[in-house]
PDB file of C-alpha atoms in Angstrom:
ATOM      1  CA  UNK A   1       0.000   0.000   0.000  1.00 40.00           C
ATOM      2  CA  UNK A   2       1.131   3.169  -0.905  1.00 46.00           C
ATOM      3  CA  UNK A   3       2.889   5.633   1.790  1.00 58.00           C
ATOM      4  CA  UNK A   4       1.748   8.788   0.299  1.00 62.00           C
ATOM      5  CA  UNK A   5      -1.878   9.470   1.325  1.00 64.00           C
ATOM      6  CA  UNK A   6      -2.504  12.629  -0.142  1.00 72.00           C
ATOM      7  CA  UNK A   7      -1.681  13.999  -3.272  1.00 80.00           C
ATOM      8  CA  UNK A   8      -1.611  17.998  -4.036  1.00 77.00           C
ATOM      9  CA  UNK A   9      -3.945  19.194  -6.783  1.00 84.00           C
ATOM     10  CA  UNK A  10      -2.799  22.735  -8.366  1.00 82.00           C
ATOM     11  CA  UNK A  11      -5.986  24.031  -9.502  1.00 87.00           C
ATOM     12  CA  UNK A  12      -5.218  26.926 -12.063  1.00 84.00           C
ATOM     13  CA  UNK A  13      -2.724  24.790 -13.711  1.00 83.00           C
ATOM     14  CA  UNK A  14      -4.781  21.855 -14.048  1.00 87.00           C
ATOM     15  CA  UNK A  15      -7.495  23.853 -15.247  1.00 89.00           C
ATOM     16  CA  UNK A  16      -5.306  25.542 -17.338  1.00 85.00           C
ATOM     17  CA  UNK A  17      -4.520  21.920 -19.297  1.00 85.00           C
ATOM     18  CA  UNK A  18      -7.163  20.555 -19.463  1.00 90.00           C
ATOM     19  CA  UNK A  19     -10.120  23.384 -20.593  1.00 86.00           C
ATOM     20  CA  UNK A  20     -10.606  21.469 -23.988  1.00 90.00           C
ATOM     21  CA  UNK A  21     -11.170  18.188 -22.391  1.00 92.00           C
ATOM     22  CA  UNK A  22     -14.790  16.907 -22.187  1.00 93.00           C
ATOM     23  CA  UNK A  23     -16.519  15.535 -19.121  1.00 93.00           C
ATOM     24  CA  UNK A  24     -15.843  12.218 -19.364  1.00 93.00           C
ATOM     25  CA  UNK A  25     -12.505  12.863 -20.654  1.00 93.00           C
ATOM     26  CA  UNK A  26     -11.758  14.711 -16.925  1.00 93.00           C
ATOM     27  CA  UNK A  27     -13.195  11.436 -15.481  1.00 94.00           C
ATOM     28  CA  UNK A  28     -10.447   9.047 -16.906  1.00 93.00           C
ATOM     29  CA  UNK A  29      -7.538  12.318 -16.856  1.00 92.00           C
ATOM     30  CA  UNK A  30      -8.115  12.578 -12.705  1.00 93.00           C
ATOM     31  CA  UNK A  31      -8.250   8.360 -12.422  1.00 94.00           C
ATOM     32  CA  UNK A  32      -5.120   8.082 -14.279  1.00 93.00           C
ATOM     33  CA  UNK A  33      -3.215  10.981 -12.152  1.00 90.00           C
ATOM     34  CA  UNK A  34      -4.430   9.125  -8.522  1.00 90.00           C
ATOM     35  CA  UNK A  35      -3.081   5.888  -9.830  1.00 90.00           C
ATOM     36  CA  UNK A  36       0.011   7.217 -11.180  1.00 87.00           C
ATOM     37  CA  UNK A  37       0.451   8.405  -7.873  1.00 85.00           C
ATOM     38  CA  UNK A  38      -0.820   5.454  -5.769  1.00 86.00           C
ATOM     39  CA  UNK A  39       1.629   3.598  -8.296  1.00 87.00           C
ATOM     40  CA  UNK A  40       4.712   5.446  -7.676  1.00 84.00           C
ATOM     41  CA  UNK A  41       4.790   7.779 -10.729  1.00 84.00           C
ATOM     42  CA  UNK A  42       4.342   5.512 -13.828  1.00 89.00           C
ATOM     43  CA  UNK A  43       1.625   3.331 -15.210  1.00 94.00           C
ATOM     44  CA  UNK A  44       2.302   0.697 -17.532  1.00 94.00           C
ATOM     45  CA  UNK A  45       1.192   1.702 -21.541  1.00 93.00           C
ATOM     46  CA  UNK A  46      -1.622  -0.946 -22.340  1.00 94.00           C
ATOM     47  CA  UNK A  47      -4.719  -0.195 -23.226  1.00 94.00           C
ATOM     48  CA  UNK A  48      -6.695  -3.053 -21.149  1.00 94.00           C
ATOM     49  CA  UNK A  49      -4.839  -2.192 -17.853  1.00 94.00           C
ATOM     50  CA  UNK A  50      -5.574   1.871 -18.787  1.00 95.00           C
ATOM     51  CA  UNK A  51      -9.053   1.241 -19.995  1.00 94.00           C
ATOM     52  CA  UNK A  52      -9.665  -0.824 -16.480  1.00 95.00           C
ATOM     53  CA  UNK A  53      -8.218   2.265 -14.358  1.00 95.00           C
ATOM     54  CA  UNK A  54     -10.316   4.678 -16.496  1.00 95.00           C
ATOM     55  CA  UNK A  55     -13.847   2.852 -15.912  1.00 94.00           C
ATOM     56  CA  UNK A  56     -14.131   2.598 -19.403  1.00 94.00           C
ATOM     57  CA  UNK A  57     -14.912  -0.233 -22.109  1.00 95.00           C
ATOM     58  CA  UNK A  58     -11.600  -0.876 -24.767  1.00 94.00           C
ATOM     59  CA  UNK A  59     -13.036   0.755 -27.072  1.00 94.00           C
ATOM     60  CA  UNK A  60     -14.103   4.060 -25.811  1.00 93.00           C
ATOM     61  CA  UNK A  61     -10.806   4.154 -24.080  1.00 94.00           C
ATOM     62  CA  UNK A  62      -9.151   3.967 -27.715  1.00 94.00           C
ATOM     63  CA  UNK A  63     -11.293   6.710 -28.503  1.00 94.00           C
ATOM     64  CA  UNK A  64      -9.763   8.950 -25.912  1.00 94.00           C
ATOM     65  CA  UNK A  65      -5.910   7.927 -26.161  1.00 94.00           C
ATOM     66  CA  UNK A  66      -4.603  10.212 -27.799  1.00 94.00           C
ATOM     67  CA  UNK A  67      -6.462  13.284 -25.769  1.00 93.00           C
ATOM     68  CA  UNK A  68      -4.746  11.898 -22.649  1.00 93.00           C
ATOM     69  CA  UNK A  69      -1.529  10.656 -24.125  1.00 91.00           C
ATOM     70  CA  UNK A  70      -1.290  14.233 -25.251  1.00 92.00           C
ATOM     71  CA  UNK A  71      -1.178  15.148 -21.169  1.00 92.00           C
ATOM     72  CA  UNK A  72       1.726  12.394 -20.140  1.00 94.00           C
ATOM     73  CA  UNK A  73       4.979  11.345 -21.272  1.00 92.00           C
ATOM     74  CA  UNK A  74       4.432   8.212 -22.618  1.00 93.00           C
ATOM     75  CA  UNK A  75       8.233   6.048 -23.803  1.00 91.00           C
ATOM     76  CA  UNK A  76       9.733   2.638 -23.180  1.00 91.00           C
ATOM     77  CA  UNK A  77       6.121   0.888 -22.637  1.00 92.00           C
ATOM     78  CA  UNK A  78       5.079   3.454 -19.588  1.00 93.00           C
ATOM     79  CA  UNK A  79       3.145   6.501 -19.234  1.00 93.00           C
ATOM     80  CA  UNK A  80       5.010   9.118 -16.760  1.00 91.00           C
ATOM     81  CA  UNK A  81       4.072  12.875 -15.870  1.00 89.00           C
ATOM     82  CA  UNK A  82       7.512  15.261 -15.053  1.00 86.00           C
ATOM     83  CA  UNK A  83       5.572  17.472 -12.402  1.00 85.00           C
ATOM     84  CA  UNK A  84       4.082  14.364 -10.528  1.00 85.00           C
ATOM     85  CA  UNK A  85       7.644  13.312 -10.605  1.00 85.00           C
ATOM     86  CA  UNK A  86       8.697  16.274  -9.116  1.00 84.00           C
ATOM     87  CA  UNK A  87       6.476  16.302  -6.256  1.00 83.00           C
ATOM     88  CA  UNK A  88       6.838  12.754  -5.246  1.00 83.00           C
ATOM     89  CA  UNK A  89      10.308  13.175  -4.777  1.00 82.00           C
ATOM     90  CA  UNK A  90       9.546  16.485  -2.802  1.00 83.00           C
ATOM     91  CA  UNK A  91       7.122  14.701  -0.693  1.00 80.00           C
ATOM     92  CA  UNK A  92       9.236  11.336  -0.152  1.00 77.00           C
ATOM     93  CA  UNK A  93      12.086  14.084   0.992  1.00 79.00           C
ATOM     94  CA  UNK A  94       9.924  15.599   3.484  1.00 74.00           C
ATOM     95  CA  UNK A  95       8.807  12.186   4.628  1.00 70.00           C
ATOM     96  CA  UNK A  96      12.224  11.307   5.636  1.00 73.00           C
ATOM     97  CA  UNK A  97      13.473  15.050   6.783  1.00 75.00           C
ATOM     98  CA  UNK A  98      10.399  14.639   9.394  1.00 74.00           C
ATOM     99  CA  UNK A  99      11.015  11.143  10.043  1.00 74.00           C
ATOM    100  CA  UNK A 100      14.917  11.680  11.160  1.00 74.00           C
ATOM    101  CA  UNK A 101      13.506  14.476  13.029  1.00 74.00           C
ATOM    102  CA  UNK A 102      11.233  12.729  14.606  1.00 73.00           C
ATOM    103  CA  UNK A 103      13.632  10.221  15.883  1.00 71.00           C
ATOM    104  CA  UNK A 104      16.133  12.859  17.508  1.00 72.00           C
ATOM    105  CA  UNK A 105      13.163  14.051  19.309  1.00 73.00           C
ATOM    106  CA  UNK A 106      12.404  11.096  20.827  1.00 71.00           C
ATOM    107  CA  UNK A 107      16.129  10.492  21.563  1.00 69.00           C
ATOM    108  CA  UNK A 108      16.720  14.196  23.400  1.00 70.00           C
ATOM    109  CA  UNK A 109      13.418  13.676  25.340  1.00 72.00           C
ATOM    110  CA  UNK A 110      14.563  10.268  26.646  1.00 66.00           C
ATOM    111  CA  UNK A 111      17.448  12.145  27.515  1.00 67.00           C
ATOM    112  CA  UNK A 112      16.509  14.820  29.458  1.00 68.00           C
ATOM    113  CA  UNK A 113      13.918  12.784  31.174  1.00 68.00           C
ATOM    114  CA  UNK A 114      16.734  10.775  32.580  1.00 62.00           C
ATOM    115  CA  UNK A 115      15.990   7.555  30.532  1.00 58.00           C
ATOM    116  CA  UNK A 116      19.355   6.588  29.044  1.00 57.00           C
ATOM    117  CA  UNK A 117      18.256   3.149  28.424  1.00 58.00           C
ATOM    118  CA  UNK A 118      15.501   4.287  25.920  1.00 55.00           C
ATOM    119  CA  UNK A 119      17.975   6.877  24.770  1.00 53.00           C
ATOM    120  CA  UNK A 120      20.939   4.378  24.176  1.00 57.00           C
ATOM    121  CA  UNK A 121      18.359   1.604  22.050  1.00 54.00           C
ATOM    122  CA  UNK A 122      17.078   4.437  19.657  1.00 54.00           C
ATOM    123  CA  UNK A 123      20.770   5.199  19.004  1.00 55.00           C
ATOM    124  CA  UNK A 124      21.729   1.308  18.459  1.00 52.00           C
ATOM    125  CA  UNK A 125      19.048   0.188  16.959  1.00 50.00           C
ATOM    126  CA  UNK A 126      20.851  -1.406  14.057  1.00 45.00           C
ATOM    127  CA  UNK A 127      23.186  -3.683  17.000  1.00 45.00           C
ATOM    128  CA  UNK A 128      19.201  -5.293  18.271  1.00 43.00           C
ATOM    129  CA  UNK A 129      16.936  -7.825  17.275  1.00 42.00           C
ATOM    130  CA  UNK A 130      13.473  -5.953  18.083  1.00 40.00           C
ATOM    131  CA  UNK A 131      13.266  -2.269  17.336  1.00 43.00           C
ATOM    132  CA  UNK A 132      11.740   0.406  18.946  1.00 40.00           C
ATOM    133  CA  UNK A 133       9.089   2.356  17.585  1.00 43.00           C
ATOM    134  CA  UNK A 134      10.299   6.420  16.711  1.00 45.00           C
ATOM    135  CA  UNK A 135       7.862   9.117  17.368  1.00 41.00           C
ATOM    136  CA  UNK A 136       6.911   9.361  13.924  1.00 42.00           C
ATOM    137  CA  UNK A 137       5.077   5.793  14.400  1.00 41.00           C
ATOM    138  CA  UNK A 138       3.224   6.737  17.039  1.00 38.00           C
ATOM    139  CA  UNK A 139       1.404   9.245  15.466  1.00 41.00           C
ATOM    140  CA  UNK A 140       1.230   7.159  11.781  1.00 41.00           C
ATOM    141  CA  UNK A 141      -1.693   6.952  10.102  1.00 43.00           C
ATOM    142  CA  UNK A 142      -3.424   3.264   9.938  1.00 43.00           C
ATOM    143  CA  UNK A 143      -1.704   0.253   8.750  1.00 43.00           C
ATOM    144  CA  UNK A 144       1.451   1.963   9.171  1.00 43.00           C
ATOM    145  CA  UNK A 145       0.977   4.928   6.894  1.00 46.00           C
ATOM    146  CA  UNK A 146       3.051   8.001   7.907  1.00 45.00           C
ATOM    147  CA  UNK A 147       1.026  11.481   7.952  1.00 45.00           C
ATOM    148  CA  UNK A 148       2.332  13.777   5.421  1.00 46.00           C
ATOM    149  CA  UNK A 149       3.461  17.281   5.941  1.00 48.00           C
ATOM    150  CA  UNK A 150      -0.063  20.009   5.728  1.00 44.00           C
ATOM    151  CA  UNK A 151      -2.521  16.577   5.726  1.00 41.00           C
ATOM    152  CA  UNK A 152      -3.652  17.543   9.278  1.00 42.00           C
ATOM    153  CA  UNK A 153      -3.411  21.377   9.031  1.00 46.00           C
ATOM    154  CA  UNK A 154       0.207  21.755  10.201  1.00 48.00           C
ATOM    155  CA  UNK A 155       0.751  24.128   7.069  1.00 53.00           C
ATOM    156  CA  UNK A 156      -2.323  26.232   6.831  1.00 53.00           C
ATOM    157  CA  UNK A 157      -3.136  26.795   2.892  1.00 56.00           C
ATOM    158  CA  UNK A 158      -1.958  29.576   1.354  1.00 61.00           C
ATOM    159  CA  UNK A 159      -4.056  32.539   0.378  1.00 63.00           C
ATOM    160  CA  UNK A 160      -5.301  32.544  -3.082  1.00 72.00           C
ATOM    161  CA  UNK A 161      -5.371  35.987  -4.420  1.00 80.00           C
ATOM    162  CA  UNK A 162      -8.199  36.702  -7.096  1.00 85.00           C
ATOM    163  CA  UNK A 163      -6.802  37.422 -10.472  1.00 89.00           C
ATOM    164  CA  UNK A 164      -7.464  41.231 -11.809  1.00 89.00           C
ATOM    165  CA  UNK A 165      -9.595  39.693 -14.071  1.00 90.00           C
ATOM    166  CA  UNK A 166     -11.805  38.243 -11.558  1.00 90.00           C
ATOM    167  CA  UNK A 167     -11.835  41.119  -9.517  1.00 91.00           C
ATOM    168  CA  UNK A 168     -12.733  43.055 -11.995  1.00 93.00           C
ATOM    169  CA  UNK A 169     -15.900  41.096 -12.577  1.00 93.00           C
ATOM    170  CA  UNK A 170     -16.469  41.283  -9.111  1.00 93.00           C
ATOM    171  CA  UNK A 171     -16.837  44.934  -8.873  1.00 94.00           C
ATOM    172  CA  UNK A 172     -18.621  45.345 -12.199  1.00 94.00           C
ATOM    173  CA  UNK A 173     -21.462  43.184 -10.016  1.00 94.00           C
ATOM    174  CA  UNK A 174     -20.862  45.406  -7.296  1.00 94.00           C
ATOM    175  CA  UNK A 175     -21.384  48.749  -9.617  1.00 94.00           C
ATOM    176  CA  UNK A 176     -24.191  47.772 -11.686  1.00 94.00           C
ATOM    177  CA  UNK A 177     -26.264  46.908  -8.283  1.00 92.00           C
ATOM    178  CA  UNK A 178     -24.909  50.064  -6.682  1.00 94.00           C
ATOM    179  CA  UNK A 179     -27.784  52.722  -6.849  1.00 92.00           C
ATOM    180  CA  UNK A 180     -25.751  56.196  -6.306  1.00 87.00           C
ATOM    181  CA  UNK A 181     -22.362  55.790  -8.904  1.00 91.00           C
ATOM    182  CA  UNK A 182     -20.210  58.327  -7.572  1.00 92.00           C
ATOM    183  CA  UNK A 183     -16.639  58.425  -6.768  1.00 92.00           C
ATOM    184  CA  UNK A 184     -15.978  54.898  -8.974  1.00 94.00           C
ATOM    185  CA  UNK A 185     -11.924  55.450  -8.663  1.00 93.00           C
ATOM    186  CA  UNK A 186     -11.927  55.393  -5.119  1.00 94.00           C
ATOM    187  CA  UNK A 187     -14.856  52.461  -5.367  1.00 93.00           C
ATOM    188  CA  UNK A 188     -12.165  50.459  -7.052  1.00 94.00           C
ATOM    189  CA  UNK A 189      -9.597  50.780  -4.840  1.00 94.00           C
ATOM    190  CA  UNK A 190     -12.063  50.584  -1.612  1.00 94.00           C
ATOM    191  CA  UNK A 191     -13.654  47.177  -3.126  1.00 94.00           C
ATOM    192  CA  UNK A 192      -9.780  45.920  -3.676  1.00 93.00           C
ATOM    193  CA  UNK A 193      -9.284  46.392  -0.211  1.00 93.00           C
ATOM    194  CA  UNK A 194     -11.795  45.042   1.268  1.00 93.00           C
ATOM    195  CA  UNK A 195     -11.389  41.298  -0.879  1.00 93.00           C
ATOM    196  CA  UNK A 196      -7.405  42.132   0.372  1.00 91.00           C
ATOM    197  CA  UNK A 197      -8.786  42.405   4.420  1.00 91.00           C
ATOM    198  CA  UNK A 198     -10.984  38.640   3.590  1.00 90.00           C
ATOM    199  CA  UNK A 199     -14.544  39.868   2.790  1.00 91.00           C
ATOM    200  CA  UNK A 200     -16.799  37.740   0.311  1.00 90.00           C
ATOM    201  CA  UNK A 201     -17.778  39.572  -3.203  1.00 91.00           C
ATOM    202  CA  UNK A 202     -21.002  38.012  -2.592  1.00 92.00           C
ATOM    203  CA  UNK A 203     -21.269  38.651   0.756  1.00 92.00           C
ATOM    204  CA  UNK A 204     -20.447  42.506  -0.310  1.00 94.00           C
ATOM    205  CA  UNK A 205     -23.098  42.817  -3.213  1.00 92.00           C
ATOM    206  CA  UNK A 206     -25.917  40.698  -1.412  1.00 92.00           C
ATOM    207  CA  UNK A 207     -25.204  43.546   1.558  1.00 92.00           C
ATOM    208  CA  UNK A 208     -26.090  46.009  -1.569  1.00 92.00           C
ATOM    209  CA  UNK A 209     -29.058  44.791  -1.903  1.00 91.00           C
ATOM    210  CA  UNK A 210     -30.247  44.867   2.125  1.00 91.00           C
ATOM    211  CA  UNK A 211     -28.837  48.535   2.301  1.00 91.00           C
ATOM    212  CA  UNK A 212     -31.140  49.282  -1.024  1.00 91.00           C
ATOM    213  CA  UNK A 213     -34.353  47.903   0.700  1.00 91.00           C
ATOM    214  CA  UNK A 214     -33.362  49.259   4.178  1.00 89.00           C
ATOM    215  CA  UNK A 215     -32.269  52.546   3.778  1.00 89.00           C
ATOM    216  CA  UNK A 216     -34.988  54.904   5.212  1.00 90.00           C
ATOM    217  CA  UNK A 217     -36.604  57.507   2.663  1.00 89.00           C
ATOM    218  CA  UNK A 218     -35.318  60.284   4.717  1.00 90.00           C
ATOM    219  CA  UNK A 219     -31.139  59.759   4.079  1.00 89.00           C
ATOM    220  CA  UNK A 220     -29.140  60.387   1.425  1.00 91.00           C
ATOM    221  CA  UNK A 221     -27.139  57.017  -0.463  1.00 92.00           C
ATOM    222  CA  UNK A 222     -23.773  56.740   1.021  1.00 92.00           C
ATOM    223  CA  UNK A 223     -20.702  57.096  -1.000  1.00 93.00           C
ATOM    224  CA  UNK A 224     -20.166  53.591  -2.522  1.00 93.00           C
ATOM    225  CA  UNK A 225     -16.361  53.684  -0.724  1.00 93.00           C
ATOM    226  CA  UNK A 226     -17.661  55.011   2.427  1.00 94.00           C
ATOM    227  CA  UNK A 227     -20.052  51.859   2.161  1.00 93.00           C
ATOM    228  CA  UNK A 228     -16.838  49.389   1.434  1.00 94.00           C
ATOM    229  CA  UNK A 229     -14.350  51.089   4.116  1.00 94.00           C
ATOM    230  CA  UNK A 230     -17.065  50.997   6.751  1.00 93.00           C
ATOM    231  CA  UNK A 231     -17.827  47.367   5.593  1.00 93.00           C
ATOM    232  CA  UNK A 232     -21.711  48.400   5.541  1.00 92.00           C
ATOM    233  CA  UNK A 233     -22.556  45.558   4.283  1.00 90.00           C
ATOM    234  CA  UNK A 234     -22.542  43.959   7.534  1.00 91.00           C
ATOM    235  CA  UNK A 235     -25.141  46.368   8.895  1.00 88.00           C
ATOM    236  CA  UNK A 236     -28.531  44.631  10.534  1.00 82.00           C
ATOM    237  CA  UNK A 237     -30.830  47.717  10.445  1.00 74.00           C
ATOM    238  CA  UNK A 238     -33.995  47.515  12.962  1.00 69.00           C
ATOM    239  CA  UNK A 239     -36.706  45.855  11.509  1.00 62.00           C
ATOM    240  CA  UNK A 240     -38.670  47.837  13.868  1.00 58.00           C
ATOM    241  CA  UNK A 241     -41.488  50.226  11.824  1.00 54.00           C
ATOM    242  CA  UNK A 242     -40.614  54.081  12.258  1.00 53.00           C
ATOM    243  CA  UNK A 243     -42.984  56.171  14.550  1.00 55.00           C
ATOM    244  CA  UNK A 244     -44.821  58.732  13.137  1.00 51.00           C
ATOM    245  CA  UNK A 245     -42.687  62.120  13.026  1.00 50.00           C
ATOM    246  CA  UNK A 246     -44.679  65.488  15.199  1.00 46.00           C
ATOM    247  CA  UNK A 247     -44.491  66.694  11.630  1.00 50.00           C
ATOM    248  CA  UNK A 248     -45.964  63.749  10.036  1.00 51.00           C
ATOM    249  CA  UNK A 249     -49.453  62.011  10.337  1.00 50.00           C
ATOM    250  CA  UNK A 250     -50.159  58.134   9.216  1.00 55.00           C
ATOM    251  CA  UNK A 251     -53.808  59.974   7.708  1.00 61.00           C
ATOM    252  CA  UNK A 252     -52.949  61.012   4.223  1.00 60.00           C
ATOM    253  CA  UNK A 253     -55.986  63.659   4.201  1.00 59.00           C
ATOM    254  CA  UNK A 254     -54.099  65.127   7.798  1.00 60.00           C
ATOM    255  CA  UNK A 255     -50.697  65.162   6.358  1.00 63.00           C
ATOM    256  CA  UNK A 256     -51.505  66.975   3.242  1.00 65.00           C
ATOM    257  CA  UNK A 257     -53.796  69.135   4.843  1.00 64.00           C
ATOM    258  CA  UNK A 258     -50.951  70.114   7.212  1.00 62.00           C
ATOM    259  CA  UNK A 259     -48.398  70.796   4.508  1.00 66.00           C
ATOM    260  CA  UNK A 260     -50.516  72.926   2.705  1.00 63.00           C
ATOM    261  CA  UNK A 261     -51.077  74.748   5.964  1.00 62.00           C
ATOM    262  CA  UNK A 262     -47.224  75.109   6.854  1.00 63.00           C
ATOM    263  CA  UNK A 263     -46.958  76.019   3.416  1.00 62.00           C
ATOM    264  CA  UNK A 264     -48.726  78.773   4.111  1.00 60.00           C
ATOM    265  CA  UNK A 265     -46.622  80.601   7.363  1.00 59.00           C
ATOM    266  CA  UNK A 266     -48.708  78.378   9.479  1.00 59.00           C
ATOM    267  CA  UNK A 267     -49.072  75.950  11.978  1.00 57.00           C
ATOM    268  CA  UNK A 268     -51.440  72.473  12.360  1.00 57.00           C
ATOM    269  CA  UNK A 269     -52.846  70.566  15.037  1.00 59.00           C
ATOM    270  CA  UNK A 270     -55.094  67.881  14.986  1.00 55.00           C
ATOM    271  CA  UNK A 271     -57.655  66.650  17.320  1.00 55.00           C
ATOM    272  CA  UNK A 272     -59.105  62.789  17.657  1.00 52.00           C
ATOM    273  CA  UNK A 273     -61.980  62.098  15.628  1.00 53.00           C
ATOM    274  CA  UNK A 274     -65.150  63.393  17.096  1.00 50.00           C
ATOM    275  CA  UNK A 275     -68.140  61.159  16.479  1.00 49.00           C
ATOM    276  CA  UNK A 276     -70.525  63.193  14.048  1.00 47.00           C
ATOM    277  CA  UNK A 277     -68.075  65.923  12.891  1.00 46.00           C
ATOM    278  CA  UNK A 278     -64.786  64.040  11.329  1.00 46.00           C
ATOM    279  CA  UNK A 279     -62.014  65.640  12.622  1.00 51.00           C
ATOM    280  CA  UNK A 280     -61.002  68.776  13.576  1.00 45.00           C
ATOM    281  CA  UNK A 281     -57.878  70.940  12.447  1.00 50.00           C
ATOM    282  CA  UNK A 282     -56.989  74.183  14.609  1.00 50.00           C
ATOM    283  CA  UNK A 283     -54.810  76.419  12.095  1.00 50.00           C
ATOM    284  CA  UNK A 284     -52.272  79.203  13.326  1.00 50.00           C
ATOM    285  CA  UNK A 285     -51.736  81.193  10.703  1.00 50.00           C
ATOM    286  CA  UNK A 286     -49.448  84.289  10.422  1.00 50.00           C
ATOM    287  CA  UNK A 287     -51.693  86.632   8.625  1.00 47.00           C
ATOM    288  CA  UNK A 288     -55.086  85.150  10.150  1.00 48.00           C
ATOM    289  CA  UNK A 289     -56.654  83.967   6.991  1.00 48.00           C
ATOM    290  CA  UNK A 290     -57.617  80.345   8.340  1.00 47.00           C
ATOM    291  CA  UNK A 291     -58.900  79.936  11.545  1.00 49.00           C
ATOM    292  CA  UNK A 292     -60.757  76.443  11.851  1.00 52.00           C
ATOM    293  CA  UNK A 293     -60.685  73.902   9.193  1.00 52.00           C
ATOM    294  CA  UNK A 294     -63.305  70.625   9.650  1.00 52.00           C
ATOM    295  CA  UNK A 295     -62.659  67.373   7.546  1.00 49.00           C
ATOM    296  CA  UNK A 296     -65.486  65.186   7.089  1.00 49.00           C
ATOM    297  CA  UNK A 297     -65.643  61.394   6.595  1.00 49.00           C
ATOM    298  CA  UNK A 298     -65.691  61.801   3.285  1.00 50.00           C
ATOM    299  CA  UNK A 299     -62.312  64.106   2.980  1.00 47.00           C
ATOM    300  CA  UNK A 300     -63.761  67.456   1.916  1.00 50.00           C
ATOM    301  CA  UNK A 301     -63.530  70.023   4.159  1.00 49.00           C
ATOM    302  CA  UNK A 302     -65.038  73.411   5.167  1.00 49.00           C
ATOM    303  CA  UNK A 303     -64.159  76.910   7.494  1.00 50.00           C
TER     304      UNK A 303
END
């Protein structure tokens, strides 16, 4: 069984390759990689043995041949790939470099924990008959397979940084849902920064749209890079409705009535509902002109 249970997938390049292969074609491309792998780097060039690791009949295998040969370096009756080459001796020197480490480790613990003996039988093991198991082995993997270097998060991945290209779509998103374009120079460069500090493009635009429904009638839009340096788009406005303002009424016939008045140089306050009259509206006015206004049921109104 193999001792190399993981094997490292570089995305952009592989989708780089492989962008006029077909569906199935990615199928039997990705099978033959893992065995290559599982198989030490080579896999031997017959059809029946690649049309078995592929999942597919003889024929249809034929079919594809010279698709995937195109992808391998296929000579002296095997098919190879240089980069999986290259990283299988990378990982197999890692494996060891860890390993040795491992086994001084063990050896300067025993030592300062004032256990020669276990010391002295990691240093001779070669002059023994039974061995003792290094540190590496105690933490192996099952049936005896060692754990790799990053297979248990020891070397967090690295950051991938979007390409211009795809930030560029990004913020064309962004800007087409934005309702007040202003300022789209420093929009760019705000929206850069904020995919730089770890924020989600669709985290960002979906925030768009909440700050579109949410925003009350009474505010002006913010600056689109005042809304990405602020990181808006994390706001949870109050679902709570908005009270009634002294200057506002929730009855439409009230509310107009009272602009016109104001409109005027006056004043307007109304009254509850009496039971046979409507309601009543005292007026203030600067030059005297209205002095009682009465709305009826109905909405038309008299002096």
């Amino acid at each position: 069984m193999s001792r190399r249970p993981y094997m490292q997938l570089f995305v952009s390049d592989y989708l780089g390759d492989t962008m006029h292969l077909s569906t199935e074609q990615h199928g039997a491309y990705l099978l033959l990689l893992m065995s290559m792998w599982n198989a030490g780097g080579e896999l031997p060039d017959d059809d029946r043995k690649l049309a078995h690791i592929t999942r597919l009949s003889v024929k249809k295998w034929k079919a594809h041949r010279p698709d995937m040969k195109a992808l391998f370096d296929v000579g002296d009756g095997v098919w190879q790939s240089a980069r999986m080459t290259k990283e299988l001796q990378k990982v197999e020197s890692q494996s060891q470099s860890r390993s040795s480490a491992g086994a001084k480790g063990a050896r300067a613990k025993a030592l300062k924990t004032n256990k020669p003996d276990k010391a002295n039988a990691q240093a001779g093991l070669k002059h023994t008959r039974y061995q003792i198991p290094d540190s590496s082995s105690l933490c192996s993997e099952p049936h005896g397979r060692a754990r790799e270097p990053g297979l248990f998060g020891e070397a967090p991945p690295k950051k991938i940084e979007p390409s211009p290209q795809q930030l560029t779509a990004w913020f064309n998103r962004f800007w087409d849902d934005w309702p007040n374009k202003v300022g789209r120079k420093a929009a760019v460069d705000a929206f850069g920064k904020a995919i730089k500090r770890g924020a989600s493009a669709e985290n960002i635009i979906a925030g768009v749209g909440r700050y579109k429904r949410d925003k009350p009638p009474d505010r002006q839009w913010l600056n689109p890079a005042t809304f990405l340096n602020q990181e808006r788009w994390n706001d949870e406005p109050s679902s709570q409705p908005t009270q009634p303002t002294a200057r506002q009424s929730s009855n439409p016939v009230q509310s107009g009535l009272g602009s016109a008045i104001e409109r005027l140089g006056g004043s307007a306050r109304f009254s509850a509902p009496s039971a046979d009259a409507g309601r009543i509206i005292d007026a203030e006015p600067n030059a005297g002109s209205v002095q009682r206004l009465t709305v009826s049921g109905n909405g038309r109104t008299g002096g």
